[in-house]
Short mmCIF file of C-alpha atoms in Angstrom, two decimals:
data_model
loop_
_atom_site.label_atom_id
_atom_site.label_comp_id
_atom_site.label_asym_id
_atom_site.label_seq_id
_atom_site.Cartn_x
_atom_site.Cartn_y
_atom_site.Cartn_z
CA MET U 1 23.27 18.97 -9.08
CA LEU U 2 25.04 16.26 -11.04
CA ASN U 3 27.52 17.18 -13.76
CA GLU U 4 27.13 16.00 -17.34
CA LYS U 5 29.83 13.35 -17.02
CA THR U 6 28.14 11.72 -14.04
CA ILE U 7 24.77 11.80 -15.78
CA HIS U 8 26.30 10.17 -18.87
CA VAL U 9 27.89 7.38 -16.83
CA ILE U 10 24.66 6.68 -14.93
CA LYS U 11 22.66 6.62 -18.18
CA SER U 12 25.14 4.11 -19.62
CA THR U 13 24.28 1.66 -16.83
CA VAL U 14 20.55 1.55 -17.65
CA PRO U 15 20.83 -1.56 -19.91
CA VAL U 16 22.89 -3.31 -17.23
CA LEU U 17 20.31 -2.53 -14.52
CA GLU U 18 17.55 -3.84 -16.76
CA VAL U 19 19.30 -7.24 -16.85
CA HIS U 20 20.98 -7.41 -13.43
CA GLY U 21 18.82 -5.11 -11.29
CA VAL U 22 17.10 -7.81 -9.23
CA ALA U 23 20.37 -9.71 -8.73
CA ILE U 24 21.94 -6.50 -7.41
CA THR U 25 19.09 -5.74 -5.02
CA LYS U 26 18.97 -9.33 -3.82
CA ARG U 27 22.67 -9.13 -3.00
CA PHE U 28 22.10 -5.72 -1.41
CA TYR U 29 19.56 -7.09 1.08
CA GLU U 30 21.80 -10.07 1.88
CA ARG U 31 24.63 -7.70 2.76
CA LEU U 32 22.39 -5.23 4.57
CA PHE U 33 20.85 -7.77 6.94
CA THR U 34 24.17 -9.53 7.57
CA GLN U 35 25.88 -6.32 8.61
CA HIS U 36 22.85 -4.61 10.18
CA PRO U 37 20.53 -7.32 11.52
CA GLU U 38 18.69 -4.68 13.55
CA LEU U 39 17.04 -3.56 10.30
CA LEU U 40 15.17 -6.88 10.22
CA ASN U 41 12.92 -5.15 12.77
CA VAL U 42 11.76 -2.79 10.01
CA PHE U 43 11.53 -4.82 6.81
CA ASN U 44 8.70 -7.20 5.90
CA HIS U 45 10.28 -10.66 5.91
CA ALA U 46 7.54 -12.18 3.75
CA ASN U 47 8.13 -9.62 0.99
CA GLN U 48 11.83 -10.49 1.17
CA LYS U 49 11.17 -14.21 0.79
CA GLN U 50 8.78 -13.68 -2.12
CA GLY U 51 11.20 -11.32 -3.88
CA ARG U 52 8.72 -8.44 -3.92
CA GLN U 53 10.98 -6.04 -2.03
CA GLN U 54 13.98 -6.84 -4.24
CA THR U 55 11.93 -6.26 -7.39
CA ALA U 56 10.48 -3.00 -6.10
CA LEU U 57 13.92 -1.65 -5.24
CA ALA U 58 15.31 -2.78 -8.60
CA ASN U 59 12.50 -0.91 -10.36
CA ALA U 60 13.21 2.21 -8.29
CA VAL U 61 16.95 2.12 -9.05
CA TYR U 62 16.24 1.52 -12.74
CA ALA U 63 13.82 4.47 -12.83
CA ALA U 64 16.36 6.69 -11.08
CA ALA U 65 18.99 5.79 -13.69
CA GLN U 66 16.58 6.43 -16.56
CA HIS U 67 15.60 9.86 -15.23
CA ILE U 68 18.88 10.90 -13.65
CA ASP U 69 18.98 14.00 -15.88
CA ASN U 70 15.53 15.08 -14.65
CA LEU U 71 14.77 13.59 -11.26
CA ALA U 72 11.58 15.65 -11.05
CA ASN U 73 10.05 12.93 -13.24
CA ILE U 74 10.27 10.42 -10.39
CA LEU U 75 9.19 12.81 -7.63
CA PRO U 76 5.73 11.16 -7.36
CA VAL U 77 7.45 7.81 -6.72
CA VAL U 78 9.79 9.43 -4.20
CA LYS U 79 6.78 10.85 -2.33
CA GLN U 80 4.98 7.50 -2.37
CA ILE U 81 8.00 5.66 -0.95
CA ALA U 82 8.66 8.49 1.51
CA HIS U 83 5.20 8.01 3.01
CA LYS U 84 6.01 4.35 3.62
CA HIS U 85 9.41 5.25 5.08
CA ARG U 86 7.85 7.78 7.46
CA SER U 87 5.28 5.25 8.64
CA LEU U 88 8.04 2.69 9.28
CA GLY U 89 10.35 5.09 11.12
CA ILE U 90 13.12 5.33 8.51
CA LEU U 91 15.57 8.09 9.53
CA PRO U 92 18.37 10.09 7.80
CA GLU U 93 21.05 7.96 9.48
CA HIS U 94 19.79 4.89 7.62
CA TYR U 95 20.66 6.31 4.19
CA PRO U 96 24.49 6.04 4.40
CA ILE U 97 24.07 2.40 5.44
CA VAL U 98 21.89 1.75 2.40
CA GLY U 99 24.25 3.58 0.06
CA GLU U 100 27.33 1.71 1.24
CA ASN U 101 25.68 -1.68 0.81
CA LEU U 102 24.06 -0.83 -2.51
CA LEU U 103 27.39 0.18 -4.05
CA ALA U 104 29.03 -2.93 -2.65
CA ALA U 105 26.24 -5.07 -4.12
CA ILE U 106 26.76 -3.49 -7.55
CA LYS U 107 30.44 -4.38 -7.32
CA ASP U 108 29.70 -7.92 -6.09
CA VAL U 109 27.31 -8.68 -8.97
CA LEU U 110 29.01 -6.87 -11.84
CA GLY U 111 32.59 -7.60 -10.84
CA ASP U 112 35.19 -5.87 -13.02
CA ALA U 113 32.42 -4.33 -15.14
CA ALA U 114 31.67 -2.05 -12.17
CA THR U 115 34.59 0.27 -12.79
CA GLU U 116 35.75 2.92 -10.36
CA GLU U 117 34.19 5.53 -12.66
CA ILE U 118 30.79 3.80 -12.51
CA LEU U 119 30.90 3.34 -8.73
CA ASP U 120 31.94 6.96 -8.18
CA ALA U 121 29.11 8.17 -10.42
CA TRP U 122 26.56 6.05 -8.58
CA ALA U 123 27.90 7.20 -5.21
CA GLU U 124 27.38 10.80 -6.28
CA ALA U 125 23.95 10.07 -7.74
CA TYR U 126 22.89 8.14 -4.66
CA GLY U 127 23.80 11.13 -2.49
CA VAL U 128 21.50 13.38 -4.53
CA ILE U 129 18.64 10.86 -4.48
CA ALA U 130 19.06 10.19 -0.74
CA ASP U 131 18.94 13.92 -0.04
CA ALA U 132 15.66 14.11 -1.96
CA PHE U 133 14.17 11.32 0.16
CA ILE U 134 15.47 12.79 3.41
CA GLY U 135 14.01 16.19 2.55
CA VAL U 136 10.57 14.85 1.66
CA GLU U 137 10.50 12.58 4.70
CA ALA U 138 11.52 15.44 7.01
CA GLU U 139 8.46 17.37 5.82
CA LEU U 140 6.23 14.35 6.39
CA TYR U 141 7.57 13.81 9.91
CA GLU U 142 6.99 17.47 10.71
CA GLN U 143 3.45 17.40 9.32
CA SER U 144 2.69 14.25 11.29
CA ARG U 145 4.13 15.64 14.53
CA GLU U 146 2.71 19.16 14.33
CA GLN U 147 -0.91 18.43 13.39
CA VAL U 148 -3.57 18.29 16.09
CA GLY U 149 -3.42 14.86 17.70
CA GLY U 150 -0.32 13.98 15.69
CA TRP U 151 2.88 12.16 16.61
CA ALA U 152 6.12 11.23 14.85
CA ASP U 153 7.01 7.71 16.03
CA PHE U 154 4.80 4.89 17.30
CA ARG U 155 1.97 5.48 19.78
CA ALA U 156 0.18 3.04 22.06
CA PHE U 157 -3.41 2.21 21.07
CA VAL U 158 -5.93 -0.02 22.83
CA VAL U 159 -8.08 -2.50 20.89
CA GLU U 160 -11.46 -1.16 21.95
CA LYS U 161 -13.45 -3.56 19.77
CA LYS U 162 -12.70 -6.56 17.57
CA VAL U 163 -15.28 -7.59 14.94
CA ARG U 164 -15.28 -10.61 12.63
CA GLU U 165 -16.31 -9.22 9.24
CA SER U 166 -16.09 -12.40 7.13
CA ASP U 167 -14.48 -15.84 7.13
CA VAL U 168 -11.08 -14.21 6.56
CA ILE U 169 -11.29 -10.53 7.58
CA THR U 170 -11.43 -9.05 11.10
CA SER U 171 -11.77 -5.39 12.05
CA PHE U 172 -9.93 -3.77 14.95
CA TYR U 173 -11.17 -0.51 16.46
CA LEU U 174 -8.18 1.31 17.96
CA VAL U 175 -8.26 4.20 20.45
CA PRO U 176 -5.25 6.07 21.92
CA GLN U 177 -4.17 4.63 25.26
CA ASP U 178 -3.49 8.16 26.53
CA ARG U 179 -7.02 9.22 25.51
CA GLN U 180 -5.60 12.35 23.91
CA ALA U 181 -6.60 13.80 20.53
CA LEU U 182 -6.51 11.62 17.45
CA ALA U 183 -4.91 12.87 14.21
CA VAL U 184 -7.24 13.13 11.23
CA TYR U 185 -6.37 11.42 7.95
CA GLU U 186 -7.38 11.34 4.33
CA PRO U 187 -9.52 8.43 3.11
CA GLY U 188 -7.23 5.90 1.44
CA GLN U 189 -4.35 6.33 3.89
CA TYR U 190 -2.88 3.61 6.11
CA ILE U 191 -1.19 3.13 9.47
CA SER U 192 1.71 0.88 10.46
CA VAL U 193 1.17 -1.59 13.29
CA LYS U 194 4.27 -2.77 15.18
CA VAL U 195 4.05 -6.03 17.13
CA ASP U 196 6.36 -8.26 19.14
CA ILE U 197 5.19 -11.82 18.55
CA PRO U 198 6.12 -14.37 21.23
CA GLY U 199 8.83 -16.69 19.94
CA GLU U 200 9.90 -14.31 17.15
CA ARG U 201 13.38 -12.79 17.26
CA ASN U 202 12.43 -9.59 15.46
CA THR U 203 9.75 -6.97 15.75
CA HIS U 204 7.29 -7.02 12.84
CA ILE U 205 5.70 -3.97 11.21
CA ARG U 206 2.80 -4.13 8.79
CA GLN U 207 0.79 -1.42 7.08
CA TYR U 208 -3.01 -1.56 7.03
CA SER U 209 -5.43 0.78 5.30
CA LEU U 210 -7.87 2.66 7.51
CA SER U 211 -11.27 1.25 6.65
CA ASP U 212 -13.63 3.89 8.05
CA ALA U 213 -14.16 7.56 7.32
CA PRO U 214 -11.98 10.12 9.12
CA GLY U 215 -13.30 12.10 12.05
CA LYS U 216 -14.26 9.18 14.28
CA ALA U 217 -13.02 8.66 17.85
CA TYR U 218 -11.10 5.59 16.69
CA TYR U 219 -9.00 4.20 13.87
CA ARG U 220 -10.35 1.07 12.24
CA ILE U 221 -8.26 -1.45 10.31
CA SER U 222 -9.74 -4.55 8.69
CA VAL U 223 -7.16 -7.32 8.50
CA LYS U 224 -7.25 -10.35 6.22
CA GLN U 225 -5.76 -13.45 7.85
CA GLU U 226 -3.15 -14.63 5.36
CA ASP U 227 -2.95 -18.38 5.79
CA ALA U 228 -0.17 -20.42 4.19
CA CYS U 229 -0.59 -21.57 0.59
CA GLU U 230 1.61 -22.82 -2.25
CA GLU U 231 2.50 -19.28 -3.35
CA LYS U 232 3.45 -17.84 0.05
CA PRO U 233 3.84 -18.59 3.76
CA ALA U 234 1.29 -17.59 6.37
CA GLY U 235 1.21 -13.91 7.30
CA LYS U 236 2.78 -13.77 10.74
CA VAL U 237 1.24 -10.46 11.74
CA SER U 238 -2.22 -11.04 10.28
CA VAL U 239 -2.44 -14.47 11.94
CA TYR U 240 -1.21 -13.04 15.24
CA LEU U 241 -3.68 -10.16 15.17
CA THR U 242 -6.60 -12.36 14.20
CA GLU U 243 -5.93 -15.30 16.51
CA LYS U 244 -4.13 -13.81 19.52
CA VAL U 245 -4.90 -10.11 19.95
CA LYS U 246 -7.95 -9.46 22.13
CA GLU U 247 -10.08 -6.49 23.08
CA GLY U 248 -8.17 -4.49 25.67
CA ASP U 249 -4.74 -5.41 24.28
CA VAL U 250 -2.30 -2.66 23.28
CA LEU U 251 -0.84 -2.17 19.79
CA HIS U 252 1.77 0.37 18.73
CA VAL U 253 0.76 2.40 15.71
CA SER U 254 2.31 5.04 13.46
CA ALA U 255 0.41 8.14 12.35
CA PRO U 256 -1.59 7.84 9.10
CA ALA U 257 0.40 8.03 5.87
CA GLY U 258 0.02 7.39 2.14
CA ASP U 259 -0.73 9.25 -1.08
CA PHE U 260 -3.51 7.00 -2.42
CA THR U 261 -6.15 9.62 -1.66
CA LEU U 262 -9.10 11.24 -3.38
CA LYS U 263 -8.32 14.01 -5.83
CA GLN U 264 -10.02 17.34 -5.15
CA GLU U 265 -12.48 17.53 -8.03
CA GLU U 266 -16.20 17.34 -8.73
CA ARG U 267 -16.27 14.50 -11.28
CA PRO U 268 -18.06 11.19 -10.68
CA VAL U 269 -16.04 8.52 -8.86
CA VAL U 270 -15.84 4.78 -9.52
CA LEU U 271 -14.35 2.68 -6.70
CA ILE U 272 -13.38 -0.88 -7.67
CA SER U 273 -12.01 -3.40 -5.16
CA GLY U 274 -11.12 -7.05 -4.88
CA GLY U 275 -10.90 -8.98 -1.59
CA VAL U 276 -9.36 -7.01 1.25
CA GLY U 277 -8.59 -4.24 -1.25
CA LEU U 278 -11.96 -2.80 -0.30
CA THR U 279 -10.56 -1.33 2.95
CA PRO U 280 -9.36 2.03 1.55
CA MET U 281 -12.38 2.08 -0.78
CA VAL U 282 -14.88 1.88 2.09
CA SER U 283 -13.13 4.83 3.72
CA MET U 284 -13.38 6.77 0.45
CA LEU U 285 -16.99 5.77 -0.10
CA THR U 286 -18.13 6.74 3.38
CA THR U 287 -16.35 10.09 3.16
CA LEU U 288 -17.79 10.89 -0.27
CA ALA U 289 -21.30 9.94 0.83
CA GLU U 290 -21.06 12.13 3.93
CA LYS U 291 -19.25 15.19 2.59
CA SER U 292 -19.51 15.37 -1.19
CA ALA U 293 -22.14 15.85 -3.87
CA ARG U 294 -20.26 13.62 -6.34
CA GLN U 295 -21.84 10.58 -7.96
CA VAL U 296 -20.19 7.40 -6.65
CA THR U 297 -20.23 3.84 -8.02
CA PHE U 298 -18.82 1.21 -5.67
CA ILE U 299 -17.92 -2.17 -7.19
CA HIS U 300 -16.54 -5.03 -5.12
CA ALA U 301 -15.35 -8.50 -6.11
CA ALA U 302 -15.27 -11.36 -3.60
CA GLN U 303 -15.17 -15.13 -3.82
CA ASN U 304 -18.63 -15.40 -2.24
CA GLY U 305 -20.79 -13.99 0.54
CA ASN U 306 -18.82 -15.77 3.24
CA ARG U 307 -15.71 -13.82 2.25
CA HIS U 308 -17.44 -10.53 1.61
CA ALA U 309 -16.44 -8.12 4.38
CA LEU U 310 -17.93 -4.74 5.31
CA ARG U 311 -21.00 -5.32 3.15
CA GLU U 312 -23.33 -3.90 5.81
CA ASP U 313 -21.19 -0.78 6.06
CA VAL U 314 -21.51 -0.17 2.33
CA GLU U 315 -25.23 -0.91 2.24
CA ARG U 316 -25.82 1.47 5.15
CA VAL U 317 -24.05 4.24 3.21
CA THR U 318 -25.90 3.60 -0.04
CA GLN U 319 -29.35 3.30 1.55
CA ASP U 320 -31.59 6.24 0.59
CA ASN U 321 -28.67 7.96 -1.15
CA PRO U 322 -29.45 8.36 -4.87
CA ARG U 323 -25.91 9.57 -5.61
CA VAL U 324 -24.31 6.31 -4.48
CA SER U 325 -24.72 2.81 -5.94
CA ALA U 326 -23.01 -0.47 -5.04
CA TYR U 327 -22.52 -3.72 -6.98
CA TRP U 328 -21.14 -7.12 -5.98
CA SER U 329 -19.34 -9.64 -8.18
CA TYR U 330 -18.83 -13.18 -6.80
CA SER U 331 -16.42 -15.53 -8.56
CA GLN U 332 -17.62 -18.67 -6.68
CA PRO U 333 -21.05 -17.92 -5.19
CA THR U 334 -22.52 -20.39 -2.72
CA GLU U 335 -25.98 -21.89 -3.06
CA GLN U 336 -27.06 -19.57 -0.26
CA ASP U 337 -25.81 -16.62 -2.28
CA ARG U 338 -27.79 -17.78 -5.29
CA GLU U 339 -30.98 -18.39 -3.31
CA ALA U 340 -30.76 -14.98 -1.66
CA GLY U 341 -29.88 -13.20 -4.89
CA SER U 342 -27.20 -11.43 -2.91
CA PHE U 343 -24.85 -10.55 -5.79
CA HIS U 344 -25.13 -8.77 -9.12
CA HIS U 345 -22.57 -10.53 -11.29
CA GLU U 346 -21.05 -14.01 -11.35
CA GLY U 347 -17.42 -14.43 -12.36
CA TYR U 348 -14.71 -11.81 -12.58
CA ILE U 349 -15.24 -8.13 -13.21
CA ASP U 350 -14.94 -7.54 -16.95
CA LEU U 351 -15.28 -4.60 -19.30
CA LYS U 352 -18.73 -5.59 -20.56
CA TRP U 353 -20.18 -5.54 -17.04
CA LEU U 354 -18.38 -2.30 -16.15
CA GLN U 355 -19.89 -0.63 -19.19
CA GLU U 356 -23.34 -1.80 -18.08
CA ILE U 357 -23.20 -0.50 -14.52
CA VAL U 358 -20.94 2.60 -14.61
CA PRO U 359 -23.39 5.46 -15.24
CA GLU U 360 -20.85 7.89 -16.66
CA LYS U 361 -17.62 6.87 -18.39
CA ALA U 362 -15.96 10.26 -17.78
CA ALA U 363 -15.03 9.66 -14.15
CA SER U 364 -12.11 9.14 -11.79
CA TYR U 365 -11.40 5.43 -11.25
CA TYR U 366 -9.79 4.11 -8.06
CA PHE U 367 -8.98 0.42 -7.65
CA CYS U 368 -7.22 -1.81 -5.18
CA GLY U 369 -6.81 -5.55 -4.62
CA PRO U 370 -4.47 -8.43 -5.47
CA VAL U 371 -2.01 -7.64 -8.26
CA PRO U 372 -3.68 -9.95 -10.87
CA PHE U 373 -7.01 -8.28 -10.06
CA MET U 374 -5.55 -4.81 -10.56
CA GLN U 375 -3.87 -5.89 -13.80
CA SER U 376 -7.24 -7.08 -15.09
CA ILE U 377 -9.02 -3.89 -14.07
CA LYS U 378 -6.33 -1.68 -15.56
CA LYS U 379 -6.50 -3.58 -18.85
CA ALA U 380 -10.30 -3.33 -18.95
CA LEU U 381 -10.23 0.43 -18.30
CA THR U 382 -7.45 0.93 -20.84
CA ASP U 383 -9.42 -1.05 -23.45
CA TRP U 384 -12.41 1.18 -22.68
CA GLY U 385 -10.29 4.23 -23.44
CA ILE U 386 -10.03 5.58 -19.90
CA PRO U 387 -7.00 7.94 -19.74
CA ALA U 388 -4.14 6.84 -17.50
CA ASP U 389 -4.47 10.08 -15.52
CA ASP U 390 -7.98 9.03 -14.50
CA MET U 391 -6.77 5.69 -13.06
CA HIS U 392 -5.50 5.59 -9.47
CA TYR U 393 -4.43 2.43 -7.67
CA GLU U 394 -2.62 1.22 -4.57
CA PHE U 395 -0.36 -1.78 -3.99
CA PHE U 396 -0.54 -3.56 -0.64
CA GLY U 397 3.18 -3.94 0.01
CA PRO U 398 6.09 -2.93 -2.26
CA ALA U 399 5.08 -1.16 -5.44
CA GLY U 400 4.81 -3.44 -8.45
CA ASN U 401 4.11 -2.96 -12.13
CA LEU U 402 0.67 -3.44 -13.69
#
């Protein structure tokens, strides 16, 4: 436990972190990768270049400082990050490296303002926070390793089938190379895929939601090919998987992880997705349709029919099932879409349309997609008066702020 003096010093740095947090975390990653380039095999380089990782860490440090007198308040965030760490292979020996470079980054950015008292307080606080992460992650590693068909590190899987789902999304059906048992998972969870791309110096790891219901003889991921645009570079792993990986090739995969899962309750469920954000939602939908008596409304937004993936999967689930309904919103429908009448709403999902199609307002709402999409959905639900506890969402990549 931290003493009152340490807590007071940490609390006094909250305003400083609010202003300089991103600068500190940016400097932290510069130091970390200079002194430990082997860690470039773990971190997502694209998130580094876009600043997403730096911002996520700054938010986490800021939250830790705010709640240093009651760290139980940030335990849900610790668990969420711990799931990602377990899926990436983060180990206890990594934490001293992080702590050393984080404290040095604070000193580099704040200069003389980072007094010995402040640095000592943060060193003590970091030790407590690191121990919390290490403890949670140890439990997750044990759970992963000890379950039937489980494993703790990365395991070789064969691409049994590769299916083009839309102009931009491709599904990969993965089976264990050793043909041994396959660990079950909760709908909404993800796996990490580790690849060595020819010509690349570092290994790359990316996390992909499992897009089918648990209990199958395979894991399925549905990958959007991220081509280069003004906002960001091309996704190295998604392009490699889509263009180079073939049926019969081997990929190395971590056991399923993640806490974006269905709550155990009997209330109606509303699943709202945008783009490739439908992958965890399809897993949830299929599971609910097969194993639950709950009423489910599935709402998906896509640019048009050419970019609408897994539509047949959803329609197969909803067919002859009065408890389940599905709706499509296309922002730029094609003439073929219009002629076929293959969508229910033109434009972006808005509150007015949600109120028309959601049969019961008192429900649990799950949503996933690009950050602007999730911001829009969260605002619409908030304006409708949906309690925050009834809203559940997942970021693809480092956690952000809606």
